[in-house]
mmCIF file of C-alpha atoms in Angstrom:
data_model
loop_
_atom_site.group_PDB
_atom_site.id
_atom_site.type_symbol
_atom_site.label_atom_id
_atom_site.label_comp_id
_atom_site.label_asym_id
_atom_site.label_seq_id
_atom_site.Cartn_x
_atom_site.Cartn_y
_atom_site.Cartn_z
ATOM 1 C CA UNK A 1 0.000 0.000 0.000
ATOM 2 C CA UNK A 2 1.269 3.461 -0.937
ATOM 3 C CA UNK A 3 0.406 6.418 1.278
ATOM 4 C CA UNK A 4 0.992 10.152 0.879
ATOM 5 C CA UNK A 5 1.143 12.601 3.775
ATOM 6 C CA UNK A 6 1.700 16.346 3.971
ATOM 7 C CA UNK A 7 4.606 16.756 6.384
ATOM 8 C CA UNK A 8 6.440 19.586 8.062
ATOM 9 C CA UNK A 9 10.168 19.408 8.711
ATOM 10 C CA UNK A 10 10.398 19.961 12.437
ATOM 11 C CA UNK A 11 12.997 20.578 15.115
ATOM 12 C CA UNK A 12 13.115 20.462 18.893
ATOM 13 C CA UNK A 13 11.634 23.602 20.533
ATOM 14 C CA UNK A 14 14.828 24.315 22.569
ATOM 15 C CA UNK A 15 13.454 26.733 25.149
ATOM 16 C CA UNK A 16 10.489 28.000 23.127
ATOM 17 C CA UNK A 17 7.904 29.302 25.607
ATOM 18 C CA UNK A 18 5.408 31.461 23.701
ATOM 19 C CA UNK A 19 2.849 28.626 23.719
ATOM 20 C CA UNK A 20 2.826 24.882 24.537
ATOM 21 C CA UNK A 21 4.581 22.697 21.957
ATOM 22 C CA UNK A 22 5.126 18.956 21.724
ATOM 23 C CA UNK A 23 8.537 17.424 22.230
ATOM 24 C CA UNK A 24 9.682 16.333 18.805
ATOM 25 C CA UNK A 25 12.739 14.793 17.243
ATOM 26 C CA UNK A 26 14.921 17.398 15.550
ATOM 27 C CA UNK A 27 14.934 17.347 11.758
ATOM 28 C CA UNK A 28 12.186 14.754 11.596
ATOM 29 C CA UNK A 29 8.874 15.171 9.789
ATOM 30 C CA UNK A 30 5.539 15.886 11.479
ATOM 31 C CA UNK A 31 2.555 14.611 9.436
ATOM 32 C CA UNK A 32 -0.179 17.236 9.232
ATOM 33 C CA UNK A 33 -3.793 16.145 9.642
ATOM 34 C CA UNK A 34 -6.827 16.620 11.821
ATOM 35 C CA UNK A 35 -5.505 14.033 14.271
ATOM 36 C CA UNK A 36 -2.794 16.178 15.894
ATOM 37 C CA UNK A 37 -2.807 16.953 19.599
ATOM 38 C CA UNK A 38 -2.953 20.619 20.671
ATOM 39 C CA UNK A 39 0.757 20.504 21.534
ATOM 40 C CA UNK A 40 1.574 19.062 18.101
ATOM 41 C CA UNK A 41 -0.438 21.814 16.430
ATOM 42 C CA UNK A 42 1.528 24.285 18.535
ATOM 43 C CA UNK A 43 4.785 22.732 17.328
ATOM 44 C CA UNK A 44 3.602 22.945 13.725
ATOM 45 C CA UNK A 45 2.598 26.606 14.025
ATOM 46 C CA UNK A 46 5.922 27.347 15.740
ATOM 47 C CA UNK A 47 7.838 25.758 12.884
ATOM 48 C CA UNK A 48 5.831 27.464 10.145
ATOM 49 C CA UNK A 49 6.230 30.840 11.845
ATOM 50 C CA UNK A 50 9.958 30.275 12.378
ATOM 51 C CA UNK A 51 10.464 29.757 8.633
ATOM 52 C CA UNK A 52 9.490 33.416 8.164
ATOM 53 C CA UNK A 53 11.100 34.749 11.345
ATOM 54 C CA UNK A 54 13.488 36.995 9.420
ATOM 55 C CA UNK A 55 14.389 40.589 10.232
ATOM 56 C CA UNK A 56 12.314 43.032 8.166
ATOM 57 C CA UNK A 57 13.837 44.865 5.245
ATOM 58 C CA UNK A 58 12.693 48.187 3.834
ATOM 59 C CA UNK A 59 9.525 46.708 2.366
ATOM 60 C CA UNK A 60 8.033 45.537 5.660
ATOM 61 C CA UNK A 61 7.159 47.307 8.917
ATOM 62 C CA UNK A 62 9.708 47.100 11.739
ATOM 63 C CA UNK A 63 9.711 44.138 14.109
ATOM 64 C CA UNK A 64 7.550 44.771 17.227
ATOM 65 C CA UNK A 65 9.183 44.752 20.640
ATOM 66 C CA UNK A 66 6.698 42.292 22.172
ATOM 67 C CA UNK A 67 8.120 38.757 22.059
ATOM 68 C CA UNK A 68 4.986 37.106 20.645
ATOM 69 C CA UNK A 69 4.303 39.810 18.077
ATOM 70 C CA UNK A 70 7.983 39.756 17.111
ATOM 71 C CA UNK A 71 7.974 36.000 16.500
ATOM 72 C CA UNK A 72 4.781 36.152 14.422
ATOM 73 C CA UNK A 73 5.860 39.265 12.508
ATOM 74 C CA UNK A 74 7.312 37.474 9.482
ATOM 75 C CA UNK A 75 4.373 35.060 9.208
ATOM 76 C CA UNK A 76 1.948 37.991 9.219
ATOM 77 C CA UNK A 77 3.866 40.398 6.965
ATOM 78 C CA UNK A 78 5.666 38.358 4.301
ATOM 79 C CA UNK A 79 3.919 38.182 0.931
ATOM 80 C CA UNK A 80 5.519 34.861 -0.054
ATOM 81 C CA UNK A 81 5.479 32.410 2.843
ATOM 82 C CA UNK A 82 7.620 29.286 3.063
ATOM 83 C CA UNK A 83 7.280 26.135 5.147
ATOM 84 C CA UNK A 84 9.973 23.474 5.184
ATOM 85 C CA UNK A 85 8.376 20.187 4.236
ATOM 86 C CA UNK A 86 6.121 18.905 1.493
ATOM 87 C CA UNK A 87 4.452 15.634 0.574
ATOM 88 C CA UNK A 88 5.952 12.355 1.791
ATOM 89 C CA UNK A 89 5.182 9.173 -0.129
ATOM 90 C CA UNK A 90 5.722 5.767 1.481
ATOM 91 C CA UNK A 91 5.418 2.342 -0.139
ATOM 92 C CA UNK A 92 4.586 0.131 2.821
ATOM 93 C CA UNK A 93 5.093 -3.032 0.764
ATOM 94 C CA UNK A 94 8.780 -2.235 0.107
ATOM 95 C CA UNK A 95 9.604 0.186 2.930
ATOM 96 C CA UNK A 96 10.749 2.848 0.441
ATOM 97 C CA UNK A 97 10.002 6.452 1.446
ATOM 98 C CA UNK A 98 10.127 9.432 -0.903
ATOM 99 C CA UNK A 99 10.891 12.499 1.220
ATOM 100 C CA UNK A 100 10.408 16.188 0.418
ATOM 101 C CA UNK A 101 13.556 17.911 -0.815
ATOM 102 C CA UNK A 102 15.013 21.309 -0.079
ATOM 103 C CA UNK A 103 13.702 23.041 -3.219
ATOM 104 C CA UNK A 104 9.961 22.434 -2.986
ATOM 105 C CA UNK A 105 8.357 23.376 0.327
ATOM 106 C CA UNK A 106 4.942 22.576 1.754
ATOM 107 C CA UNK A 107 3.573 25.734 0.125
ATOM 108 C CA UNK A 108 4.426 24.218 -3.290
ATOM 109 C CA UNK A 109 2.435 21.013 -2.843
ATOM 110 C CA UNK A 110 0.149 21.888 -5.769
ATOM 111 C CA UNK A 111 3.157 21.459 -8.073
ATOM 112 C CA UNK A 112 2.242 17.775 -7.974
ATOM 113 C CA UNK A 113 -1.006 18.528 -9.834
ATOM 114 C CA UNK A 114 0.880 20.491 -12.465
ATOM 115 C CA UNK A 115 3.301 17.581 -12.785
ATOM 116 C CA UNK A 116 0.439 15.144 -13.425
ATOM 117 C CA UNK A 117 -1.216 17.405 -15.986
ATOM 118 C CA UNK A 118 1.931 18.392 -17.884
ATOM 119 C CA UNK A 119 4.069 15.294 -17.351
ATOM 120 C CA UNK A 120 7.336 17.203 -17.086
ATOM 121 C CA UNK A 121 10.017 16.129 -14.609
ATOM 122 C CA UNK A 122 9.539 17.517 -11.105
ATOM 123 C CA UNK A 123 12.644 17.948 -8.962
ATOM 124 C CA UNK A 124 12.526 18.509 -5.230
ATOM 125 C CA UNK A 125 16.170 19.030 -4.304
ATOM 126 C CA UNK A 126 19.764 19.071 -5.438
ATOM 127 C CA UNK A 127 23.071 17.357 -4.733
ATOM 128 C CA UNK A 128 23.664 15.464 -2.450
ATOM 129 C CA UNK A 129 20.005 14.338 -2.354
ATOM 130 C CA UNK A 130 17.774 14.942 -5.373
ATOM 131 C CA UNK A 131 14.266 13.486 -5.143
ATOM 132 C CA UNK A 132 12.683 13.412 -8.616
ATOM 133 C CA UNK A 133 9.222 12.592 -9.959
ATOM 134 C CA UNK A 134 8.822 11.463 -13.583
ATOM 135 C CA UNK A 135 5.823 10.418 -15.630
ATOM 136 C CA UNK A 136 5.959 7.687 -18.252
ATOM 137 C CA UNK A 137 2.531 7.480 -19.839
ATOM 138 C CA UNK A 138 0.132 6.343 -17.131
ATOM 139 C CA UNK A 139 2.946 5.463 -14.702
ATOM 140 C CA UNK A 140 4.685 7.758 -12.218
ATOM 141 C CA UNK A 141 8.162 6.952 -10.956
ATOM 142 C CA UNK A 142 9.410 8.603 -7.768
ATOM 143 C CA UNK A 143 13.200 8.350 -7.441
ATOM 144 C CA UNK A 144 14.375 8.853 -3.876
ATOM 145 C CA UNK A 145 17.782 10.240 -4.933
ATOM 146 C CA UNK A 146 18.539 10.849 -8.607
ATOM 147 C CA UNK A 147 22.214 11.331 -7.694
ATOM 148 C CA UNK A 148 22.450 7.551 -7.171
ATOM 149 C CA UNK A 149 22.167 5.146 -10.102
ATOM 150 C CA UNK A 150 20.771 2.446 -7.819
ATOM 151 C CA UNK A 151 18.388 4.730 -5.903
ATOM 152 C CA UNK A 152 15.214 3.173 -4.482
ATOM 153 C CA UNK A 153 12.083 4.094 -6.442
ATOM 154 C CA UNK A 154 8.330 4.033 -5.974
ATOM 155 C CA UNK A 155 6.110 3.387 -8.988
ATOM 156 C CA UNK A 156 2.388 4.022 -9.097
ATOM 157 C CA UNK A 157 -0.307 4.902 -11.602
ATOM 158 C CA UNK A 158 -1.346 8.442 -12.427
ATOM 159 C CA UNK A 159 -4.853 7.612 -11.206
ATOM 160 C CA UNK A 160 -3.476 6.390 -7.882
ATOM 161 C CA UNK A 161 -1.409 9.541 -7.499
ATOM 162 C CA UNK A 162 -4.488 11.690 -8.116
ATOM 163 C CA UNK A 163 -6.304 9.841 -5.339
ATOM 164 C CA UNK A 164 -3.333 10.253 -3.002
ATOM 165 C CA UNK A 165 -3.226 13.990 -3.716
ATOM 166 C CA UNK A 166 -6.932 14.281 -2.915
ATOM 167 C CA UNK A 167 -6.273 12.595 0.417
ATOM 168 C CA UNK A 168 -3.316 14.883 1.133
ATOM 169 C CA UNK A 169 -5.505 17.905 0.437
ATOM 170 C CA UNK A 170 -8.112 16.614 2.912
ATOM 171 C CA UNK A 171 -5.377 16.184 5.514
ATOM 172 C CA UNK A 172 -4.216 19.772 4.958
ATOM 173 C CA UNK A 173 -7.779 21.100 5.205
ATOM 174 C CA UNK A 174 -8.328 19.135 8.421
ATOM 175 C CA UNK A 175 -5.052 20.469 9.849
ATOM 176 C CA UNK A 176 -6.035 24.012 8.921
ATOM 177 C CA UNK A 177 -9.383 23.690 10.688
ATOM 178 C CA UNK A 178 -7.630 22.264 13.735
ATOM 179 C CA UNK A 179 -5.067 25.091 13.665
ATOM 180 C CA UNK A 180 -7.827 27.713 13.491
ATOM 181 C CA UNK A 181 -9.415 26.257 16.614
ATOM 182 C CA UNK A 182 -5.985 26.076 18.276
ATOM 183 C CA UNK A 183 -5.249 29.718 17.416
ATOM 184 C CA UNK A 184 -8.582 30.845 18.878
ATOM 185 C CA UNK A 185 -7.492 29.348 22.199
ATOM 186 C CA UNK A 186 -3.767 30.111 22.281
ATOM 187 C CA UNK A 187 -3.512 33.241 20.119
ATOM 188 C CA UNK A 188 -6.912 34.924 20.555
ATOM 189 C CA UNK A 189 -5.571 38.362 19.688
ATOM 190 C CA UNK A 190 -4.020 37.168 16.412
ATOM 191 C CA UNK A 191 -6.350 34.286 15.545
ATOM 192 C CA UNK A 192 -7.736 35.700 12.284
ATOM 193 C CA UNK A 193 -4.420 36.850 10.750
ATOM 194 C CA UNK A 194 -2.561 33.711 11.879
ATOM 195 C CA UNK A 195 -5.264 31.457 10.427
ATOM 196 C CA UNK A 196 -5.208 33.434 7.175
ATOM 197 C CA UNK A 197 -1.416 33.128 6.986
ATOM 198 C CA UNK A 198 -1.531 29.365 7.598
ATOM 199 C CA UNK A 199 -4.156 29.064 4.856
ATOM 200 C CA UNK A 200 -1.805 30.858 2.468
ATOM 201 C CA UNK A 201 0.999 28.469 3.385
ATOM 202 C CA UNK A 202 -1.062 25.395 2.514
ATOM 203 C CA UNK A 203 -2.801 27.166 -0.402
ATOM 204 C CA UNK A 204 -6.329 26.467 0.799
ATOM 205 C CA UNK A 205 -9.262 28.721 1.747
ATOM 206 C CA UNK A 206 -9.131 29.948 5.323
ATOM 207 C CA UNK A 207 -11.686 28.201 7.545
ATOM 208 C CA UNK A 208 -14.243 30.096 9.580
ATOM 209 C CA UNK A 209 -12.852 31.503 12.806
ATOM 210 C CA UNK A 210 -14.252 29.599 15.799
ATOM 211 C CA UNK A 211 -16.658 31.576 18.039
ATOM 212 C CA UNK A 212 -14.126 31.524 20.905
ATOM 213 C CA UNK A 213 -11.903 33.846 18.891
#
């Protein structure tokens, strides 16, 4: 059985105290879905916000002095948001896992649809690890590392990949709804803009803000 999951590259919180976060293994991948605990959602929001936690340049307002507002500043002011991660594909029958690369973040997950429709090679990284997706007629081949001639691969049909992408989109929508509820409880003052920013990251419509917000 082949499964696809939207995942976020995560790291240990290391003293983070702006809201509760789960203890996670550094540089692992956190699958995003509607099944996360509140602390796991907190870890995911922390990681997404940290990807944009960059000092403002002349095109953005200055960083606020408040610690929380300062940490969220990039997430709420950047036009183009980035989140380390992407779509992970695992073939449970062989144990082969196709991981997101460094050149195609979670925000680019819709590139997979373009790949299916156009059939052109889709690269996710570069040397030393270059995950690549290729289409040969009705078959898709996912090469774990194109830098290796004997790299493990996953092969599946185009129809199966479409179904997997539909499932990944449902997982992202469920995560987004969960994150909106989480933000209403842990970031009540910034719930609407944080939820809108997370929706931009996963390229989905923002869910309704829970009444608690």
